[in-house]
Tab-separated table of C-alpha atoms and ligand atoms in Angstrom:
chain	number	residue	atom	x	y	z
A	1	MET	CA	-23.548	1.186	13.431
A	2	LYS	CA	-23.131	2.284	9.814
A	3	ASN	CA	-23.632	5.851	11.103
A	4	ILE	CA	-20.593	5.623	13.368
A	5	ASP	CA	-18.508	4.560	10.379
A	6	ILE	CA	-19.723	7.512	8.305
A	7	ILE	CA	-19.295	9.951	11.225
A	8	GLY	CA	-15.702	8.695	11.702
A	9	LYS	CA	-14.826	9.178	8.032
A	10	THR	CA	-16.424	12.640	8.036
A	11	ILE	CA	-14.344	13.605	11.090
A	12	ALA	CA	-11.205	12.398	9.251
A	13	ILE	CA	-12.021	14.573	6.239
A	14	ILE	CA	-12.737	17.609	8.471
A	15	ILE	CA	-9.385	17.094	10.251
A	16	ALA	CA	-7.552	16.928	6.911
A	17	ILE	CA	-9.313	20.043	5.598
A	18	SER	CA	-8.585	21.971	8.799
A	19	TYR	CA	-4.942	20.927	8.429
A	20	TYR	CA	-4.798	22.619	5.028
A	21	PHE	CA	-6.601	25.759	6.164
A	22	PHE	CA	-5.103	26.305	9.607
A	23	PHE	CA	-2.281	23.971	10.506
A	24	GLU	CA	-0.223	23.376	7.377
A	25	ASN	CA	3.454	23.013	8.214
A	26	ILE	CA	2.681	22.842	11.930
A	27	GLU	CA	4.260	19.490	12.658
A	28	ALA	CA	2.785	19.279	16.150
A	29	PHE	CA	-0.721	19.106	14.607
A	30	GLN	CA	0.179	16.008	12.588
A	31	LEU	CA	1.824	14.392	15.606
A	32	VAL	CA	-1.110	15.112	17.928
A	33	ILE	CA	-3.694	13.697	15.490
A	34	PHE	CA	-1.481	10.718	14.645
A	35	SER	CA	-0.829	9.812	18.295
A	36	GLY	CA	-4.372	10.598	19.437
A	37	VAL	CA	-6.033	8.444	16.761
A	38	ILE	CA	-3.635	5.560	17.311
A	39	LEU	CA	-4.061	5.631	21.087
A	40	ILE	CA	-7.839	6.071	21.092
A	41	ILE	CA	-8.906	3.865	18.158
A	42	GLY	CA	-5.842	2.155	16.674
A	43	ILE	CA	-4.478	0.243	19.664
A	44	PRO	CA	-7.915	-0.670	21.127
A	45	HIS	CA	-9.047	-2.282	17.847
A	46	GLY	CA	-6.430	-4.981	18.430
A	47	ALA	CA	-7.082	-5.324	22.153
A	48	ILE	CA	-10.053	-7.643	21.954
A	49	ASP	CA	-8.544	-10.400	19.817
A	50	HIS	CA	-8.818	-12.867	22.718
A	51	LEU	CA	-12.622	-12.570	22.624
A	52	LEU	CA	-13.016	-13.135	18.902
A	53	PRO	CA	-13.959	-16.605	17.669
A	54	GLN	CA	-11.111	-18.617	16.189
A	55	ASP	CA	-11.144	-21.668	13.920
A	56	LYS	CA	-13.018	-24.786	15.027
A	57	ASP	CA	-10.122	-26.650	16.554
A	58	ALA	CA	-8.728	-23.658	18.413
A	59	THR	CA	-8.743	-24.104	22.137
A	60	SER	CA	-10.685	-21.558	24.117
A	61	SER	CA	-8.118	-21.179	26.891
A	62	LEU	CA	-6.914	-17.596	27.317
A	63	MET	CA	-3.564	-18.902	28.512
A	64	VAL	CA	-2.907	-20.884	25.298
A	65	PHE	CA	-4.062	-17.923	23.248
A	66	LEU	CA	-1.665	-15.580	25.053
A	67	VAL	CA	1.264	-17.999	24.765
A	68	LYS	CA	0.711	-18.230	20.972
A	69	TYR	CA	0.241	-14.468	20.705
A	70	PHE	CA	3.410	-13.648	22.649
A	71	SER	CA	5.450	-16.313	20.832
A	72	ILE	CA	4.659	-14.654	17.502
A	73	MET	CA	5.626	-11.271	18.988
A	74	LEU	CA	8.933	-12.624	20.331
A	75	ILE	CA	9.874	-14.355	17.067
A	76	TYR	CA	9.086	-11.164	15.191
A	77	LEU	CA	11.151	-9.078	17.638
A	78	TYR	CA	14.065	-11.439	17.021
A	79	THR	CA	13.754	-11.064	13.240
A	80	TRP	CA	13.572	-7.245	13.538
A	81	TYR	CA	16.850	-7.311	15.436
A	82	PHE	CA	18.758	-9.605	13.088
A	83	PHE	CA	16.997	-9.006	9.754
A	84	PRO	CA	15.463	-5.504	9.861
A	85	LYS	CA	14.995	-5.144	6.088
A	86	LEU	CA	13.289	-8.509	5.772
A	87	SER	CA	11.106	-7.694	8.788
A	88	LEU	CA	10.113	-4.386	7.229
A	89	LEU	CA	9.159	-6.156	4.017
A	90	VAL	CA	7.110	-8.711	5.947
A	91	PHE	CA	5.438	-5.917	7.925
A	92	LEU	CA	4.481	-4.011	4.776
A	93	THR	CA	3.203	-7.167	3.059
A	94	ILE	CA	1.020	-8.424	5.915
A	95	SER	CA	-0.181	-4.896	6.679
A	96	ALA	CA	-1.227	-4.390	3.044
A	97	TYR	CA	-3.220	-7.655	3.122
A	98	HIS	CA	-4.774	-6.755	6.478
A	99	PHE	CA	-5.707	-3.212	5.430
A	100	GLY	CA	-7.177	-4.430	2.149
A	101	GLN	CA	-9.224	-7.105	3.917
A	102	THR	CA	-10.973	-4.471	6.078
A	103	HIS	CA	-12.468	-2.843	2.979
A	104	PHE	CA	-14.248	-6.100	2.191
A	105	VAL	CA	-15.541	-7.078	5.652
A	106	ASN	CA	-19.102	-6.894	4.362
A	107	HIS	CA	-18.432	-8.306	0.892
A	108	SER	CA	-17.648	-11.805	-0.305
A	109	VAL	CA	-14.656	-11.620	-2.570
A	110	THR	CA	-14.681	-14.663	-4.835
A	111	LYS	CA	-12.026	-13.957	-7.469
A	112	PHE	CA	-8.326	-13.735	-6.495
A	113	ARG	CA	-9.348	-13.014	-2.899
A	114	SER	CA	-5.898	-12.744	-1.267
A	115	LEU	CA	-4.482	-10.774	-4.196
A	116	CYS	CA	-7.454	-8.438	-4.091
A	117	TYR	CA	-6.921	-7.709	-0.368
A	118	PHE	CA	-3.168	-7.380	-0.837
A	119	PHE	CA	-3.330	-4.998	-3.784
A	120	LEU	CA	-6.042	-2.793	-2.321
A	121	GLY	CA	-4.093	-2.451	0.944
A	122	SER	CA	-0.878	-1.896	-1.038
A	123	ASN	CA	-2.605	0.847	-2.980
A	124	PHE	CA	-3.474	2.796	0.175
A	125	LEU	CA	-0.237	2.024	1.999
A	126	GLY	CA	1.725	2.827	-1.173
A	127	ILE	CA	0.044	6.227	-1.545
A	128	ILE	CA	0.583	7.044	2.153
A	129	LEU	CA	4.289	6.156	1.998
A	130	LEU	CA	5.203	7.255	-1.529
A	131	SER	CA	3.283	10.527	-1.853
A	132	ASP	CA	5.289	12.037	1.032
A	133	PHE	CA	8.401	10.121	0.082
A	134	GLN	CA	10.925	12.356	1.801
A	135	ALA	CA	9.262	11.863	5.193
A	136	THR	CA	9.120	8.074	4.676
A	137	GLU	CA	12.737	7.993	3.574
A	138	GLU	CA	13.844	9.909	6.688
A	139	ILE	CA	11.975	7.579	9.060
A	140	LEU	CA	13.361	4.476	7.369
A	141	SER	CA	16.908	5.795	6.962
A	142	SER	CA	18.313	3.930	9.991
A	143	ILE	CA	17.351	0.523	8.617
A	144	ALA	CA	16.977	0.870	4.859
A	145	GLU	CA	18.114	3.056	2.015
A	146	VAL	CA	15.008	3.506	-0.122
A	147	SER	CA	15.975	6.434	-2.377
A	148	PHE	CA	16.198	4.069	-5.381
A	149	ILE	CA	12.360	3.950	-5.378
A	150	GLU	CA	12.019	7.732	-5.828
A	151	PRO	CA	12.122	7.823	-9.682
A	152	PHE	CA	9.478	5.084	-9.901
A	153	ARG	CA	7.127	6.231	-7.194
A	154	TYR	CA	4.421	7.659	-9.497
A	155	LEU	CA	4.561	4.563	-11.658
A	156	VAL	CA	4.230	2.346	-8.568
A	157	MET	CA	1.280	4.353	-7.182
A	158	LEU	CA	-0.508	4.417	-10.539
A	159	SER	CA	0.052	0.686	-11.142
A	160	LEU	CA	-1.171	-0.246	-7.656
A	161	PHE	CA	-4.251	1.897	-8.153
A	162	ILE	CA	-5.066	0.362	-11.541
A	163	VAL	CA	-4.490	-3.224	-10.347
A	164	SER	CA	-6.481	-2.803	-7.122
A	165	PHE	CA	-9.309	-0.960	-8.886
A	166	SER	CA	-9.511	-3.695	-11.553
A	167	LEU	CA	-9.426	-6.524	-8.991
A	168	THR	CA	-12.306	-4.866	-7.117
A	169	PHE	CA	-14.161	-4.153	-10.363
A	170	ILE	CA	-14.252	-7.835	-11.389
A	171	GLN	CA	-15.858	-8.966	-8.104
A	172	LYS	CA	-19.549	-9.753	-7.901
A	173	ILE	CA	-20.375	-7.685	-4.832
A	174	GLU	CA	-23.190	-5.427	-3.720
A	175	ASN	CA	-22.726	-1.648	-3.894
A	176	LYS	CA	-19.629	-2.084	-6.052
A	177	SER	CA	-19.858	1.407	-7.520
A	178	ILE	CA	-19.918	2.951	-4.023
A	179	LEU	CA	-16.817	0.960	-3.053
A	180	LEU	CA	-15.004	1.899	-6.277
A	181	THR	CA	-15.863	5.578	-5.755
A	182	GLU	CA	-14.611	5.370	-2.160
A	183	ILE	CA	-11.351	3.729	-3.315
A	184	THR	CA	-10.786	6.507	-5.857
A	185	LEU	CA	-11.639	9.433	-3.568
A	186	LEU	CA	-9.727	7.967	-0.629
A	187	SER	CA	-6.660	7.464	-2.835
A	188	VAL	CA	-6.780	11.130	-3.910
A	189	PHE	CA	-7.373	12.236	-0.303
A	190	LEU	CA	-4.371	10.260	1.010
A	191	TYR	CA	-2.184	11.504	-1.830
A	192	PHE	CA	-2.602	15.128	-0.748
A	193	THR	CA	-2.165	14.501	2.988
A	194	PRO	CA	1.308	14.356	4.634
A	195	LEU	CA	2.684	11.049	5.899
A	196	LEU	CA	1.819	10.853	9.593
A	197	LEU	CA	-1.522	12.590	9.184
A	198	SER	CA	-2.572	10.378	6.265
A	199	PHE	CA	-1.443	7.216	8.039
A	200	GLY	CA	-3.200	8.261	11.270
A	201	LEU	CA	-6.472	9.146	9.527
A	202	TYR	CA	-6.494	6.069	7.269
A	203	PHE	CA	-5.469	3.710	10.053
A	204	GLY	CA	-7.954	5.224	12.502
A	205	PHE	CA	-11.029	5.786	10.365
A	206	TRP	CA	-10.781	3.387	7.407
A	207	HIS	CA	-9.212	0.502	9.267
A	208	SER	CA	-9.479	0.522	13.070
A	209	LEU	CA	-12.982	2.001	13.462
A	210	PRO	CA	-14.622	-0.380	10.917
A	211	SER	CA	-12.770	-3.264	12.610
A	212	LEU	CA	-13.984	-2.161	16.052
A	213	LEU	CA	-17.547	-2.057	14.708
A	214	ILE	CA	-17.499	-5.658	13.473
A	215	GLU	CA	-15.794	-6.734	16.701
A	216	PHE	CA	-18.557	-5.036	18.684
A	217	GLU	CA	-21.201	-6.770	16.538
A	218	GLU	CA	-19.532	-10.120	17.192
A	219	VAL	CA	-19.089	-9.713	20.929
A	220	SER	CA	-22.332	-7.866	21.718
A	221	ARG	CA	-24.712	-8.915	18.884
A	222	ASP	CA	-27.000	-5.858	19.141
A	223	TYR	CA	-26.541	-2.297	20.321
A	224	SER	CA	-27.386	-0.977	23.787
A	225	LYS	CA	-25.603	1.535	26.000
A	226	GLU	CA	-24.873	-1.200	28.540
A	227	LYS	CA	-23.314	-3.455	25.902
A	228	LEU	CA	-21.191	-0.605	24.602
A	229	LYS	CA	-19.919	0.103	28.128
A	230	LYS	CA	-19.117	-3.587	28.638
A	231	PHE	CA	-17.342	-3.714	25.262
A	232	ILE	CA	-15.187	-0.687	26.158
A	233	LEU	CA	-14.343	-2.334	29.503
A	234	HIS	CA	-13.250	-5.489	27.625
A	235	LEU	CA	-10.951	-3.369	25.434
A	236	MET	CA	-9.307	-1.675	28.385
A	237	PRO	CA	-6.827	-4.226	29.851
A	238	PHE	CA	-4.838	-5.031	26.697
A	239	SER	CA	-5.139	-1.451	25.393
A	240	ILE	CA	-3.693	-0.067	28.614
A	241	ILE	CA	-0.918	-2.692	28.759
A	242	SER	CA	0.068	-2.000	25.122
A	243	ILE	CA	-0.100	1.789	25.434
A	244	LEU	CA	1.895	1.877	28.689
A	245	GLY	CA	4.420	-0.611	27.283
A	246	ILE	CA	4.931	1.484	24.130
A	247	ILE	CA	5.180	4.755	26.103
A	248	PHE	CA	7.658	3.174	28.541
A	249	ILE	CA	9.943	1.866	25.766
A	250	LEU	CA	9.791	5.174	23.863
A	251	PHE	CA	10.512	7.074	27.069
A	252	LEU	CA	13.583	4.935	27.778
A	253	SER	CA	14.834	5.360	24.203
A	254	ASN	CA	14.208	9.090	24.098
A	255	THR	CA	17.735	10.030	25.153
A	256	TYR	CA	19.471	7.826	22.567
A	257	LEU	CA	17.271	8.257	19.521
A	258	GLN	CA	16.382	11.135	17.213
A	259	LYS	CA	12.794	11.998	16.300
A	260	ASP	CA	12.625	9.888	13.108
A	261	GLN	CA	14.233	6.946	14.874
A	262	MET	CA	11.639	7.244	17.642
A	263	ILE	CA	8.863	7.132	15.033
A	264	LEU	CA	10.467	4.051	13.475
A	265	LEU	CA	10.777	2.391	16.877
A	266	PHE	CA	7.118	3.210	17.481
A	267	PHE	CA	6.153	1.441	14.224
A	268	ILE	CA	8.347	-1.541	15.101
A	269	LEU	CA	6.518	-1.841	18.426
A	270	VAL	CA	3.199	-1.519	16.592
A	271	SER	CA	4.334	-4.247	14.177
A	272	LEU	CA	4.979	-6.606	17.102
A	273	ILE	CA	1.419	-6.341	18.345
A	274	SER	CA	0.052	-6.284	14.803
A	275	ALA	CA	1.617	-9.551	13.643
A	276	PRO	CA	-0.501	-11.922	15.787
A	277	HIS	CA	-3.509	-9.578	15.462
A	278	ILE	CA	-3.437	-9.878	11.661
A	279	PHE	CA	-3.685	-13.700	11.877
A	280	VAL	CA	-6.520	-13.541	14.419
A	281	MET	CA	-8.462	-11.006	12.341
A	282	ASN	CA	-7.961	-12.997	9.149
A	283	LYS	CA	-9.586	-16.062	10.710
A	284	PHE	CA	-12.329	-13.978	12.320
A	285	ILE	CA	-13.245	-11.978	9.200
A	286	GLU	CA	-13.259	-14.974	6.854
A	287	SER	CA	-15.228	-17.221	9.257
A	288	ARG	CA	-17.729	-14.396	9.822
A	289	LYS	CA	-18.384	-14.271	6.062
A	290	ILE	CA	-19.034	-18.026	5.864
A	291	GLN	CA	-21.617	-17.732	8.659
A	292	ASN	CA	-23.450	-14.758	7.057
B	1	LIG	C1	3.378	4.612	8.091
B	1	LIG	C2	4.840	4.253	8.107
B	1	LIG	C3	5.282	2.952	8.067
B	1	LIG	C4	4.346	1.798	7.978
B	1	LIG	C5	3.463	1.454	8.928
B	1	LIG	C6	2.564	0.309	8.841
B	1	LIG	C7	2.681	-0.612	7.706
B	1	LIG	C8	1.685	0.113	9.866
B	1	LIG	C9	0.774	-0.991	9.960
B	1	LIG	C10	0.011	-1.167	11.062
B	1	LIG	C11	-0.919	-2.265	11.242
B	1	LIG	C12	-1.061	-3.320	10.242
B	1	LIG	C13	-1.648	-2.290	12.383
B	1	LIG	C14	-2.600	-3.333	12.741
B	1	LIG	O1	-3.780	-3.277	12.704
B	1	LIG	C15	6.760	2.611	8.048
B	1	LIG	C16	7.109	2.064	6.670
B	1	LIG	C17	7.079	1.578	9.107
B	1	LIG	C18	7.633	3.846	8.340
B	1	LIG	C19	7.164	5.072	7.676
B	1	LIG	C20	5.775	5.430	8.136
């Protein structure tokens, strides 16, 4: 399983290098990789939440699970409509926590756990969004004016890096130096990669693929071809529903919205499915650590 993780990260690095050598300034390349990774790995990693164990008193009924899941999505949709800036802030905050948590799925963080997850995720998300600031600004322009951040962006990136590095450094975890090296190299890698490509590669290969691997371990226990096939079949229904739903909404909006607004709408749709997923994964990842 560890091999798949390493193969995924190697593929991400090869894609980024080939971007610099062959496809720089070809926007279609970024868009193809971004959409491909999100459709093939990103969406499916959240499509098996209903099979992951929840806290002790959670009921096992799929119906109750779906009602809770959809209620969170509806409430969040409502807040996006009436309070877009607040919703964006909430999305960035919970995403940062969720992204950071994935880096510690196999480590027990004992000191300032939530802060450690939040700052590590903020470090990566911050670099992705702030290093290609113009692209971020254009996508966000219909809901928020963010140009005031521009003069501070290097200070913000550097501070987030120092805080997240220090919070990881003070933990008593195995292979800490490997993790710290990965944090440093990944930060540099994301800094030099343009927005959609860096988000797609980070989200696909440092977040979704590692999450899929622990989900597979949970659902299937050990590896066999049959189990992998069954796992992929389990991922299919909610992946297909989400992908078709997103494509349908984007298709309908295509005539009214410009490219950057379409990308923003895409992220808003992703945020709707991510909000309940982040809660489910938080319970799953933390309960998994207690058991191990
Ligand atoms: C990249 C990007 C954004 C942030 C996206 C985020 C934060 C995605 C999080 C996804 C999650 C948490 C998925 C679940 O697993 C903005 C600011 C919306 C617009 C500019 C480009």
